[in-house]
DNA sequence: GTCGCTGCAAAACGTTTGCATTTAG
DNA sequence: CTAAATGCAAACGTTTTGCAGCGAC
């Protein structure tokens, strides 16, 4: 599923896309940038800047906040990362695989994030947009609720 | 439609719900609180704190930011307001009519917000949640795109 | 007279930016 | 050598909070 880190083959392709983008824009491949992007590509799920930075710092403790922010901005611009806001106050980032698209189910108890795809919903969205004459560019669809383990725990405690 | 201010009857009911909530919780009905809530109930669409505060200050210039924030927190907690985040960096609030539910189409050019309802999508959401065993509590569904006037303007300029 | 509320200003939060220094090309 | 990238700390915009004084009940 989408929660698992990108495979070796995927990472090679991500690296390649990034290099192409950087070359095209006269950007430089620095030690820190390589480190941050590699850690990001291998991360699973939906990382925050904090999480990313502390993972990066395990390899090189001198890397600063700003570099991580700037590198993720670059990844967004190059289309390799998606920025998400799940209402916990900070941005989270996930690897953007060229083709695939999904939305999210979020557990309000433990913060677990599950990805889902539902083509029927996508089609209906297009219909809604057409109804109002909008040309759709993107969307955000998040379902908030309680995941099975948390729900069991809650029911256990109550009564 | 949902964009228009609540009618006189609605406002009476909102006021009543708020009073009940305040009484239940031993809260006090102050001049500022009444002013902020009245302005909010009469507002149409999706107000930001800034917009709300400046509307409030037209009636009483001494009211401070903190009061508006605190009053909106109260309105959220009492279930009378919904907080929304459309990615422009600040929270927006809308009156939460007991029964009705809708989602949003947002124009990325001019910021226009259109509300929509699509029961078929709601049903599919439930199905997705069931698929993963989640007990759904709420959701966020936003479609971003270009509204008809902006789209026309864009096409006019190009080519 | 309580105790909750207000207004102010200060702090907090995640994020961005200016600048001197380092480093890739 | 030049221009881009780094790391730090300071600035940012939004939201929250501490506190002395005020006002509802």
mmCIF file of N, CA, C and O in Angstrom, chain A residues 85 105-108 114-118 120-121 124-125 127-128 131-148 151 155, chain B residues 85 105-108 114-118 120-121 124-125 127-128 131-148 151 155:
data_model
loop_
_atom_site.group_PDB
_atom_site.id
_atom_site.type_symbol
_atom_site.label_atom_id
_atom_site.label_comp_id
_atom_site.label_asym_id
_atom_site.label_seq_id
_atom_site.Cartn_x
_atom_site.Cartn_y
_atom_site.Cartn_z
ATOM 1 N N UNK A 85 -2.175 19.038 4.948
ATOM 2 C CA UNK A 85 -2.525 19.631 6.241
ATOM 3 C C UNK A 85 -3.665 18.855 6.854
ATOM 4 O O UNK A 85 -4.771 18.890 6.338
ATOM 5 N N UNK A 105 -7.894 8.788 5.119
ATOM 6 C CA UNK A 105 -8.722 8.519 6.294
ATOM 7 C C UNK A 105 -7.830 8.786 7.490
ATOM 8 O O UNK A 105 -6.736 8.219 7.584
ATOM 9 N N UNK A 106 -8.262 9.638 8.415
ATOM 10 C CA UNK A 106 -7.407 9.982 9.550
ATOM 11 C C UNK A 106 -8.088 9.621 10.864
ATOM 12 O O UNK A 106 -9.236 10.007 11.102
ATOM 13 N N UNK A 107 -7.376 8.912 11.714
ATOM 14 C CA UNK A 107 -7.934 8.567 13.026
ATOM 15 C C UNK A 107 -7.716 9.736 13.974
ATOM 16 O O UNK A 107 -6.583 10.180 14.192
ATOM 17 N N UNK A 108 -8.818 10.229 14.538
ATOM 18 C CA UNK A 108 -8.720 11.418 15.401
ATOM 19 C C UNK A 108 -8.206 11.052 16.788
ATOM 20 O O UNK A 108 -7.915 11.931 17.588
ATOM 21 N N UNK A 114 -4.607 6.489 6.845
ATOM 22 C CA UNK A 114 -4.783 5.409 5.880
ATOM 23 C C UNK A 114 -5.132 6.042 4.539
ATOM 24 O O UNK A 114 -5.915 6.985 4.485
ATOM 25 N N UNK A 115 -4.526 5.524 3.488
ATOM 26 C CA UNK A 115 -4.827 6.074 2.167
ATOM 27 C C UNK A 115 -5.923 5.260 1.500
ATOM 28 O O UNK A 115 -5.998 4.054 1.700
ATOM 29 N N UNK A 116 -6.757 5.945 0.738
ATOM 30 C CA UNK A 116 -7.770 5.214 -0.018
ATOM 31 C C UNK A 116 -7.936 5.798 -1.410
ATOM 32 O O UNK A 116 -7.584 6.952 -1.662
ATOM 33 N N UNK A 117 -8.465 4.959 -2.286
ATOM 34 C CA UNK A 117 -8.797 5.401 -3.642
ATOM 35 C C UNK A 117 -10.239 5.040 -3.895
ATOM 36 O O UNK A 117 -10.673 3.949 -3.532
ATOM 37 N N UNK A 118 -10.974 5.930 -4.517
ATOM 38 C CA UNK A 118 -12.370 5.632 -4.823
ATOM 39 C C UNK A 118 -12.745 6.352 -6.120
ATOM 40 O O UNK A 118 -13.199 7.498 -6.101
ATOM 41 N N UNK A 120 -15.123 6.210 -8.066
ATOM 42 C CA UNK A 120 -16.502 6.696 -8.205
ATOM 43 C C UNK A 120 -16.619 8.105 -7.622
ATOM 44 O O UNK A 120 -17.322 8.953 -8.171
ATOM 45 N N UNK A 121 -15.910 8.340 -6.513
ATOM 46 C CA UNK A 121 -15.942 9.684 -5.931
ATOM 47 C C UNK A 121 -15.281 10.682 -6.868
ATOM 48 O O UNK A 121 -15.787 11.785 -7.081
ATOM 49 N N UNK A 124 -17.649 11.696 -9.485
ATOM 50 C CA UNK A 124 -18.699 12.581 -8.977
ATOM 51 C C UNK A 124 -18.165 13.991 -8.754
ATOM 52 O O UNK A 124 -18.874 14.972 -8.968
ATOM 53 N N UNK A 125 -16.936 14.090 -8.334
ATOM 54 C CA UNK A 125 -16.329 15.409 -8.144
ATOM 55 C C UNK A 125 -16.321 16.189 -9.452
ATOM 56 O O UNK A 125 -16.654 17.380 -9.477
ATOM 57 N N UNK A 127 -18.307 15.833 -11.823
ATOM 58 C CA UNK A 127 -19.687 16.202 -12.143
ATOM 59 C C UNK A 127 -20.087 17.456 -11.372
ATOM 60 O O UNK A 127 -20.720 18.358 -11.912
ATOM 61 N N UNK A 128 -19.701 17.512 -10.094
ATOM 62 C CA UNK A 128 -20.028 18.678 -9.277
ATOM 63 C C UNK A 128 -19.367 19.926 -9.871
ATOM 64 O O UNK A 128 -19.999 20.970 -10.019
ATOM 65 N N UNK A 131 -21.114 21.140 -12.842
ATOM 66 C CA UNK A 131 -22.386 21.764 -12.465
ATOM 67 C C UNK A 131 -22.212 23.255 -12.181
ATOM 68 O O UNK A 131 -23.083 24.065 -12.455
ATOM 69 N N UNK A 132 -21.053 23.620 -11.613
ATOM 70 C CA UNK A 132 -20.819 25.032 -11.275
ATOM 71 C C UNK A 132 -19.884 25.720 -12.262
ATOM 72 O O UNK A 132 -19.467 26.854 -12.040
ATOM 73 N N UNK A 133 -19.522 25.003 -13.328
ATOM 74 C CA UNK A 133 -18.679 25.599 -14.355
ATOM 75 C C UNK A 133 -17.219 25.738 -13.987
ATOM 76 O O UNK A 133 -16.474 26.450 -14.648
ATOM 77 N N UNK A 134 -16.796 25.085 -12.911
ATOM 78 C CA UNK A 134 -15.400 25.168 -12.482
ATOM 79 C C UNK A 134 -14.517 24.235 -13.309
ATOM 80 O O UNK A 134 -14.919 23.129 -13.654
ATOM 81 N N UNK A 135 -13.312 24.702 -13.592
ATOM 82 C CA UNK A 135 -12.283 23.837 -14.165
ATOM 83 C C UNK A 135 -11.432 23.367 -12.986
ATOM 84 O O UNK A 135 -10.711 24.142 -12.385
ATOM 85 N N UNK A 136 -11.519 22.080 -12.681
ATOM 86 C CA UNK A 136 -10.895 21.530 -11.483
ATOM 87 C C UNK A 136 -9.390 21.356 -11.649
ATOM 88 O O UNK A 136 -8.927 20.855 -12.667
ATOM 89 N N UNK A 137 -8.626 21.779 -10.613
ATOM 90 C CA UNK A 137 -7.184 21.563 -10.681
ATOM 91 C C UNK A 137 -6.706 20.560 -9.640
ATOM 92 O O UNK A 137 -5.779 19.819 -9.882
ATOM 93 N N UNK A 138 -7.335 20.579 -8.480
ATOM 94 C CA UNK A 138 -6.958 19.595 -7.467
ATOM 95 C C UNK A 138 -8.058 19.516 -6.432
ATOM 96 O O UNK A 138 -9.017 20.283 -6.498
ATOM 97 N N UNK A 139 -7.910 18.580 -5.504
ATOM 98 C CA UNK A 139 -8.900 18.532 -4.440
ATOM 99 C C UNK A 139 -8.292 17.976 -3.170
ATOM 100 O O UNK A 139 -7.175 17.459 -3.161
ATOM 101 N N UNK A 140 -9.038 18.131 -2.117
ATOM 102 C CA UNK A 140 -8.629 17.652 -0.811
ATOM 103 C C UNK A 140 -9.816 16.891 -0.242
ATOM 104 O O UNK A 140 -10.901 17.439 -0.127
ATOM 105 N N UNK A 141 -9.613 15.636 0.052
ATOM 106 C CA UNK A 141 -10.724 14.853 0.569
ATOM 107 C C UNK A 141 -10.219 14.034 1.744
ATOM 108 O O UNK A 141 -9.445 13.101 1.580
ATOM 109 N N UNK A 142 -10.643 14.413 2.929
ATOM 110 C CA UNK A 142 -10.184 13.725 4.121
ATOM 111 C C UNK A 142 -11.357 13.263 4.968
ATOM 112 O O UNK A 142 -12.261 14.035 5.237
ATOM 113 N N UNK A 143 -11.298 12.010 5.367
ATOM 114 C CA UNK A 143 -12.331 11.456 6.239
ATOM 115 C C UNK A 143 -11.737 11.289 7.628
ATOM 116 O O UNK A 143 -10.710 10.641 7.788
ATOM 117 N N UNK A 144 -12.382 11.908 8.612
ATOM 118 C CA UNK A 144 -11.903 11.814 9.987
ATOM 119 C C UNK A 144 -12.812 10.896 10.787
ATOM 120 O O UNK A 144 -14.036 10.967 10.666
ATOM 121 N N UNK A 145 -12.203 10.044 11.572
ATOM 122 C CA UNK A 145 -12.991 9.132 12.375
ATOM 123 C C UNK A 145 -12.115 8.382 13.342
ATOM 124 O O UNK A 145 -11.020 8.825 13.663
ATOM 125 N N UNK A 146 -12.618 7.240 13.797
ATOM 126 C CA UNK A 146 -11.882 6.452 14.778
ATOM 127 C C UNK A 146 -11.525 5.109 14.145
ATOM 128 O O UNK A 146 -12.396 4.417 13.619
ATOM 129 N N UNK A 147 -10.261 4.754 14.182
ATOM 130 C CA UNK A 147 -9.806 3.522 13.548
ATOM 131 C C UNK A 147 -10.158 2.323 14.425
ATOM 132 O O UNK A 147 -10.407 2.481 15.615
ATOM 133 N N UNK A 148 -10.197 1.133 13.843
ATOM 134 C CA UNK A 148 -10.656 -0.050 14.575
ATOM 135 C C UNK A 148 -9.987 -0.241 15.943
ATOM 136 O O UNK A 148 -10.710 -0.385 16.940
ATOM 137 N N UNK A 151 -11.215 2.358 18.375
ATOM 138 C CA UNK A 151 -12.646 2.209 18.618
ATOM 139 C C UNK A 151 -12.866 1.093 19.635
ATOM 140 O O UNK A 151 -13.642 1.250 20.579
ATOM 141 N N UNK A 155 -14.580 1.560 23.318
ATOM 142 C CA UNK A 155 -15.742 0.766 23.730
ATOM 143 C C UNK A 155 -15.412 -0.072 24.963
ATOM 144 O O UNK A 155 -16.254 -0.288 25.827
ATOM 145 N N UNK B 85 -10.262 25.608 6.922
ATOM 146 C CA UNK B 85 -8.937 26.035 6.463
ATOM 147 C C UNK B 85 -8.848 25.817 4.969
ATOM 148 O O UNK B 85 -8.824 24.682 4.509
ATOM 149 N N UNK B 105 -16.291 24.290 -3.073
ATOM 150 C CA UNK B 105 -15.542 24.502 -4.305
ATOM 151 C C UNK B 105 -14.820 25.828 -4.131
ATOM 152 O O UNK B 105 -15.475 26.846 -3.840
ATOM 153 N N UNK B 106 -13.509 25.861 -4.298
ATOM 154 C CA UNK B 106 -12.773 27.091 -4.076
ATOM 155 C C UNK B 106 -12.036 27.517 -5.343
ATOM 156 O O UNK B 106 -11.321 26.723 -5.949
ATOM 157 N N UNK B 107 -12.241 28.767 -5.736
ATOM 158 C CA UNK B 107 -11.528 29.277 -6.913
ATOM 159 C C UNK B 107 -10.124 29.712 -6.487
ATOM 160 O O UNK B 107 -9.968 30.552 -5.605
ATOM 161 N N UNK B 108 -9.122 29.137 -7.127
ATOM 162 C CA UNK B 108 -7.739 29.427 -6.747
ATOM 163 C C UNK B 108 -7.263 30.771 -7.301
ATOM 164 O O UNK B 108 -6.200 31.245 -6.932
ATOM 165 N N UNK B 114 -17.767 28.397 -3.219
ATOM 166 C CA UNK B 114 -19.121 27.951 -3.542
ATOM 167 C C UNK B 114 -19.399 26.681 -2.748
ATOM 168 O O UNK B 114 -18.532 25.823 -2.627
ATOM 169 N N UNK B 115 -20.598 26.611 -2.198
ATOM 170 C CA UNK B 115 -20.934 25.414 -1.437
ATOM 171 C C UNK B 115 -21.663 24.418 -2.316
ATOM 172 O O UNK B 115 -22.408 24.811 -3.203
ATOM 173 N N UNK B 116 -21.429 23.150 -2.076
ATOM 174 C CA UNK B 116 -22.172 22.132 -2.824
ATOM 175 C C UNK B 116 -22.578 20.979 -1.918
ATOM 176 O O UNK B 116 -21.982 20.764 -0.867
ATOM 177 N N UNK B 117 -23.592 20.266 -2.359
ATOM 178 C CA UNK B 117 -24.025 19.056 -1.668
ATOM 179 C C UNK B 117 -24.071 17.943 -2.687
ATOM 180 O O UNK B 117 -24.526 18.143 -3.810
ATOM 181 N N UNK B 118 -23.610 16.790 -2.336
ATOM 182 C CA UNK B 118 -23.661 15.644 -3.248
ATOM 183 C C UNK B 118 -23.840 14.368 -2.435
ATOM 184 O O UNK B 118 -22.871 13.726 -2.026
ATOM 185 N N UNK B 120 -24.556 11.453 -3.121
ATOM 186 C CA UNK B 120 -23.917 10.236 -3.627
ATOM 187 C C UNK B 120 -22.494 10.123 -3.094
ATOM 188 O O UNK B 120 -22.029 9.035 -2.747
ATOM 189 N N UNK B 121 -21.799 11.264 -3.003
ATOM 190 C CA UNK B 121 -20.439 11.249 -2.453
ATOM 191 C C UNK B 121 -20.481 10.873 -0.978
ATOM 192 O O UNK B 121 -19.679 10.062 -0.512
ATOM 193 N N UNK B 124 -20.763 7.229 -0.641
ATOM 194 C CA UNK B 124 -19.513 6.536 -0.977
ATOM 195 C C UNK B 124 -18.481 6.676 0.136
ATOM 196 O O UNK B 124 -17.710 5.761 0.408
ATOM 197 N N UNK B 125 -18.470 7.812 0.792
ATOM 198 C CA UNK B 125 -17.557 8.019 1.906
ATOM 199 C C UNK B 125 -17.803 6.998 3.007
ATOM 200 O O UNK B 125 -16.859 6.416 3.545
ATOM 201 N N UNK B 127 -19.036 4.178 2.643
ATOM 202 C CA UNK B 127 -18.604 2.863 2.162
ATOM 203 C C UNK B 127 -17.098 2.705 2.338
ATOM 204 O O UNK B 127 -16.615 1.658 2.768
ATOM 205 N N UNK B 128 -16.357 3.761 2.013
ATOM 206 C CA UNK B 128 -14.904 3.721 2.168
ATOM 207 C C UNK B 128 -14.552 3.493 3.632
ATOM 208 O O UNK B 128 -13.712 2.644 3.959
ATOM 209 N N UNK B 131 -15.057 0.064 4.687
ATOM 210 C CA UNK B 131 -14.039 -0.811 4.109
ATOM 211 C C UNK B 131 -12.820 -0.914 5.032
ATOM 212 O O UNK B 131 -12.179 -1.939 5.112
ATOM 213 N N UNK B 132 -12.498 0.164 5.725
ATOM 214 C CA UNK B 132 -11.312 0.165 6.587
ATOM 215 C C UNK B 132 -11.685 0.043 8.068
ATOM 216 O O UNK B 132 -10.828 0.180 8.930
ATOM 217 N N UNK B 133 -12.963 -0.167 8.338
ATOM 218 C CA UNK B 133 -13.393 -0.346 9.711
ATOM 219 C C UNK B 133 -13.441 0.933 10.538
ATOM 220 O O UNK B 133 -13.544 0.881 11.755
ATOM 221 N N UNK B 134 -13.362 2.101 9.884
ATOM 222 C CA UNK B 134 -13.405 3.370 10.616
ATOM 223 C C UNK B 134 -14.833 3.747 10.973
ATOM 224 O O UNK B 134 -15.758 3.531 10.191
ATOM 225 N N UNK B 135 -14.998 4.316 12.140
ATOM 226 C CA UNK B 135 -16.259 4.947 12.513
ATOM 227 C C UNK B 135 -16.096 6.431 12.218
ATOM 228 O O UNK B 135 -15.310 7.115 12.872
ATOM 229 N N UNK B 136 -16.823 6.909 11.209
ATOM 230 C CA UNK B 136 -16.630 8.265 10.690
ATOM 231 C C UNK B 136 -17.245 9.311 11.608
ATOM 232 O O UNK B 136 -18.375 9.141 12.070
ATOM 233 N N UNK B 137 -16.509 10.395 11.862
ATOM 234 C CA UNK B 137 -17.092 11.460 12.669
ATOM 235 C C UNK B 137 -17.300 12.734 11.848
ATOM 236 O O UNK B 137 -18.238 13.457 12.066
ATOM 237 N N UNK B 138 -16.381 12.984 10.916
ATOM 238 C CA UNK B 138 -16.563 14.154 10.061
ATOM 239 C C UNK B 138 -15.681 14.014 8.847
ATOM 240 O O UNK B 138 -14.895 13.069 8.754
ATOM 241 N N UNK B 139 -15.793 14.963 7.930
ATOM 242 C CA UNK B 139 -14.898 14.920 6.777
ATOM 243 C C UNK B 139 -14.665 16.304 6.224
ATOM 244 O O UNK B 139 -15.337 17.271 6.608
ATOM 245 N N UNK B 140 -13.679 16.368 5.372
ATOM 246 C CA UNK B 140 -13.322 17.623 4.726
ATOM 247 C C UNK B 140 -13.221 17.317 3.246
ATOM 248 O O UNK B 140 -12.469 16.432 2.839
ATOM 249 N N UNK B 141 -14.004 17.999 2.445
ATOM 250 C CA UNK B 141 -13.967 17.734 1.010
ATOM 251 C C UNK B 141 -13.946 19.057 0.273
ATOM 252 O O UNK B 141 -14.943 19.781 0.257
ATOM 253 N N UNK B 142 -12.819 19.378 -0.297
ATOM 254 C CA UNK B 142 -12.682 20.656 -0.982
ATOM 255 C C UNK B 142 -12.188 20.448 -2.397
ATOM 256 O O UNK B 142 -11.223 19.741 -2.633
ATOM 257 N N UNK B 143 -12.885 21.104 -3.334
ATOM 258 C CA UNK B 143 -12.475 21.032 -4.730
ATOM 259 C C UNK B 143 -11.867 22.372 -5.115
ATOM 260 O O UNK B 143 -12.510 23.413 -4.955
ATOM 261 N N UNK B 144 -10.646 22.353 -5.583
ATOM 262 C CA UNK B 144 -9.966 23.588 -5.975
ATOM 263 C C UNK B 144 -9.905 23.676 -7.487
ATOM 264 O O UNK B 144 -9.594 22.694 -8.167
ATOM 265 N N UNK B 145 -10.201 24.849 -7.999
ATOM 266 C CA UNK B 145 -10.173 25.022 -9.446
ATOM 267 C C UNK B 145 -10.358 26.475 -9.819
ATOM 268 O O UNK B 145 -10.133 27.361 -9.000
ATOM 269 N N UNK B 146 -10.785 26.692 -11.069
ATOM 270 C CA UNK B 146 -10.954 28.058 -11.548
ATOM 271 C C UNK B 146 -12.423 28.275 -11.863
ATOM 272 O O UNK B 146 -13.022 27.491 -12.602
ATOM 273 N N UNK B 147 -12.993 29.325 -11.295
ATOM 274 C CA UNK B 147 -14.414 29.591 -11.490
ATOM 275 C C UNK B 147 -14.655 30.211 -12.866
ATOM 276 O O UNK B 147 -13.734 30.745 -13.473
ATOM 277 N N UNK B 148 -15.870 30.136 -13.354
ATOM 278 C CA UNK B 148 -16.185 30.596 -14.713
ATOM 279 C C UNK B 148 -15.636 31.996 -15.055
ATOM 280 O O UNK B 148 -14.954 32.138 -16.069
ATOM 281 N N UNK B 151 -11.879 31.911 -15.315
ATOM 282 C CA UNK B 151 -11.450 31.070 -16.421
ATOM 283 C C UNK B 151 -11.573 31.845 -17.734
ATOM 284 O O UNK B 151 -10.671 31.822 -18.567
ATOM 285 N N UNK B 155 -8.482 32.766 -20.248
ATOM 286 C CA UNK B 155 -8.492 32.389 -21.666
ATOM 287 C C UNK B 155 -8.427 33.617 -22.559
ATOM 288 O O UNK B 155 -7.848 33.595 -23.635
#
